[in-house]
PDB file of C-alpha atoms in Angstrom:
ATOM      1  CA  MET L 104      92.387 107.960 130.715  1.00  0.00           C
ATOM      2  CA  ARG L 105      95.653 109.423 129.484  1.00  0.00           C
ATOM      3  CA  GLN L 106      97.276 106.160 128.462  1.00  0.00           C
ATOM      4  CA  PRO L 107      97.285 104.972 124.847  1.00  0.00           C
ATOM      5  CA  VAL L 108      94.747 102.273 124.087  1.00  0.00           C
ATOM      6  CA  ALA L 109      96.264  98.880 123.347  1.00  0.00           C
ATOM      7  CA  SER L 110      94.135  96.503 121.303  1.00  0.00           C
ATOM      8  CA  SER L 111      94.193  93.865 118.589  1.00  0.00           C
ATOM      9  CA  ILE L 112      90.726  94.823 117.357  1.00  0.00           C
ATOM     10  CA  PRO L 113      90.840  95.900 113.697  1.00  0.00           C
ATOM     11  CA  THR L 114      90.703  99.689 113.654  1.00  0.00           C
ATOM     12  CA  LEU L 115      90.413 102.140 110.761  1.00  0.00           C
ATOM     13  CA  LEU L 116      91.911 105.607 111.200  1.00  0.00           C
ATOM     14  CA  ILE L 117      91.225 108.164 108.468  1.00  0.00           C
ATOM     15  CA  SER L 118      92.590 111.666 108.239  1.00  0.00           C
ATOM     16  CA  GLY L 119      92.455 114.362 105.618  1.00  0.00           C
ATOM     17  CA  SER L 120      95.734 115.965 104.619  1.00  0.00           C
ATOM     18  CA  PHE L 121      94.257 119.406 105.402  1.00  0.00           C
ATOM     19  CA  ASP L 122      92.844 118.319 108.786  1.00  0.00           C
ATOM     20  CA  THR L 123      94.184 120.487 111.592  1.00  0.00           C
ATOM     21  CA  LEU L 124      92.236 118.613 114.306  1.00  0.00           C
ATOM     22  CA  THR L 125      93.124 114.982 113.653  1.00  0.00           C
ATOM     23  CA  SER L 126      96.301 114.896 111.598  1.00  0.00           C
ATOM     24  CA  LEU L 127      98.055 111.921 110.066  1.00  0.00           C
ATOM     25  CA  ASP L 128     100.689 112.196 112.812  1.00  0.00           C
ATOM     26  CA  GLY L 129      97.889 112.038 115.384  1.00  0.00           C
ATOM     27  CA  ALA L 130      96.446 108.956 113.709  1.00  0.00           C
ATOM     28  CA  LYS L 131      99.865 107.304 113.737  1.00  0.00           C
ATOM     29  CA  ALA L 132     100.267 108.105 117.435  1.00  0.00           C
ATOM     30  CA  ALA L 133      96.796 106.737 118.181  1.00  0.00           C
ATOM     31  CA  ALA L 134      97.617 103.546 116.273  1.00  0.00           C
ATOM     32  CA  ALA L 135     100.950 102.957 118.015  1.00  0.00           C
ATOM     33  CA  LYS L 136      99.496 100.207 120.221  1.00  0.00           C
ATOM     34  CA  LEU L 137      96.749  99.056 117.876  1.00  0.00           C
ATOM     35  CA  SER L 138      98.232  95.967 116.279  1.00  0.00           C
ATOM     36  CA  LYS L 139      95.570  95.704 113.570  1.00  0.00           C
ATOM     37  CA  ALA L 140      95.256  99.368 112.657  1.00  0.00           C
ATOM     38  CA  THR L 141      94.806 100.583 109.101  1.00  0.00           C
ATOM     39  CA  ILE L 142      95.685 104.239 108.593  1.00  0.00           C
ATOM     40  CA  ILE L 143      94.836 106.255 105.501  1.00  0.00           C
ATOM     41  CA  SER L 144      95.234 109.909 104.676  1.00  0.00           C
ATOM     42  CA  ILE L 145      93.086 111.496 101.991  1.00  0.00           C
ATOM     43  CA  PRO L 146      94.883 114.316 100.139  1.00  0.00           C
ATOM     44  CA  GLY L 147      93.184 117.689  99.874  1.00  0.00           C
ATOM     45  CA  ILE L 148      90.435 117.029 102.426  1.00  0.00           C
ATOM     46  CA  GLY L 149      89.930 118.666 105.816  1.00  0.00           C
ATOM     47  CA  HIS L 150      88.330 117.257 108.949  1.00  0.00           C
ATOM     48  CA  VAL L 151      85.110 115.834 107.445  1.00  0.00           C
ATOM     49  CA  VAL L 152      86.621 113.184 105.196  1.00  0.00           C
ATOM     50  CA  ALA L 153      83.937 110.564 104.530  1.00  0.00           C
ATOM     51  CA  PRO L 154      81.232 112.800 103.026  1.00  0.00           C
ATOM     52  CA  GLN L 155      83.779 114.529 100.778  1.00  0.00           C
ATOM     53  CA  SER L 156      85.776 111.554  99.506  1.00  0.00           C
ATOM     54  CA  PRO L 157      84.354 108.673  97.460  1.00  0.00           C
ATOM     55  CA  CYS L 158      87.659 106.872  98.073  1.00  0.00           C
ATOM     56  CA  ALA L 159      87.250 107.159 101.852  1.00  0.00           C
ATOM     57  CA  GLN L 160      83.700 105.847 101.469  1.00  0.00           C
ATOM     58  CA  THR L 161      85.022 102.851  99.527  1.00  0.00           C
ATOM     59  CA  VAL L 162      87.641 102.132 102.191  1.00  0.00           C
ATOM     60  CA  ILE L 163      85.047 102.390 104.975  1.00  0.00           C
ATOM     61  CA  LYS L 164      82.654 100.021 103.166  1.00  0.00           C
ATOM     62  CA  SER L 165      85.414  97.497 102.568  1.00  0.00           C
ATOM     63  CA  PHE L 166      86.548  97.763 106.210  1.00  0.00           C
ATOM     64  CA  LEU L 167      83.012  97.071 107.397  1.00  0.00           C
ATOM     65  CA  ALA L 168      82.773  94.101 105.028  1.00  0.00           C
ATOM     66  CA  ASP L 169      86.116  92.659 106.173  1.00  0.00           C
ATOM     67  CA  PRO L 170      87.962  94.595 108.898  1.00  0.00           C
ATOM     68  CA  ASN L 171      91.040  92.412 108.518  1.00  0.00           C
ATOM     69  CA  ILE L 172      91.597  93.253 104.838  1.00  0.00           C
ATOM     70  CA  PRO L 173      90.194  96.690 103.924  1.00  0.00           C
ATOM     71  CA  ASN L 174      90.653  97.721 100.304  1.00  0.00           C
ATOM     72  CA  THR L 175      92.792 100.863 100.380  1.00  0.00           C
ATOM     73  CA  SER L 176      93.914 100.703  96.739  1.00  0.00           C
ATOM     74  CA  CYS L 177      92.144 103.933  95.757  1.00  0.00           C
ATOM     75  CA  VAL L 178      94.189 105.983  98.237  1.00  0.00           C
ATOM     76  CA  GLY L 179      97.377 105.648  96.197  1.00  0.00           C
ATOM     77  CA  THR L 180      95.674 107.100  93.130  1.00  0.00           C
ATOM     78  CA  LEU L 181      94.598 110.337  94.847  1.00  0.00           C
ATOM     79  CA  LYS L 182      96.372 113.638  94.286  1.00  0.00           C
ATOM     80  CA  PRO L 183      95.902 116.875  96.222  1.00  0.00           C
ATOM     81  CA  PRO L 184      94.038 119.576  94.310  1.00  0.00           C
ATOM     82  CA  SER L 185      96.067 122.126  92.450  1.00  0.00           C
ATOM     83  CA  PHE L 186      95.722 125.729  93.487  1.00  0.00           C
ATOM     84  CA  THR L 187      95.682 128.585  91.061  1.00  0.00           C
ATOM     85  CA  PRO L 188      97.488 131.698  92.247  1.00  0.00           C
ATOM     86  CA  LEU L 189      95.472 134.884  92.125  1.00  0.00           C
TER      87      LEU L 189
END
């Protein structure tokens, strides 16, 4: 129960850069023994990534279509939102 899962099953791990529950570091740790893991981090999103990010939705759809070659190209184009000081 407390041992990392080891698998060669294609796995998609998604985190939002503002997610305090499942961080990018946590996703990387979870993927340590997943030989076919794809990890993406969506800038400016919290814990509920998929409903808030069209890019995440695109990645998920492409992963479901072909888990071995998900299209993650949109992730590199994303920028975190800018904040305006009060």
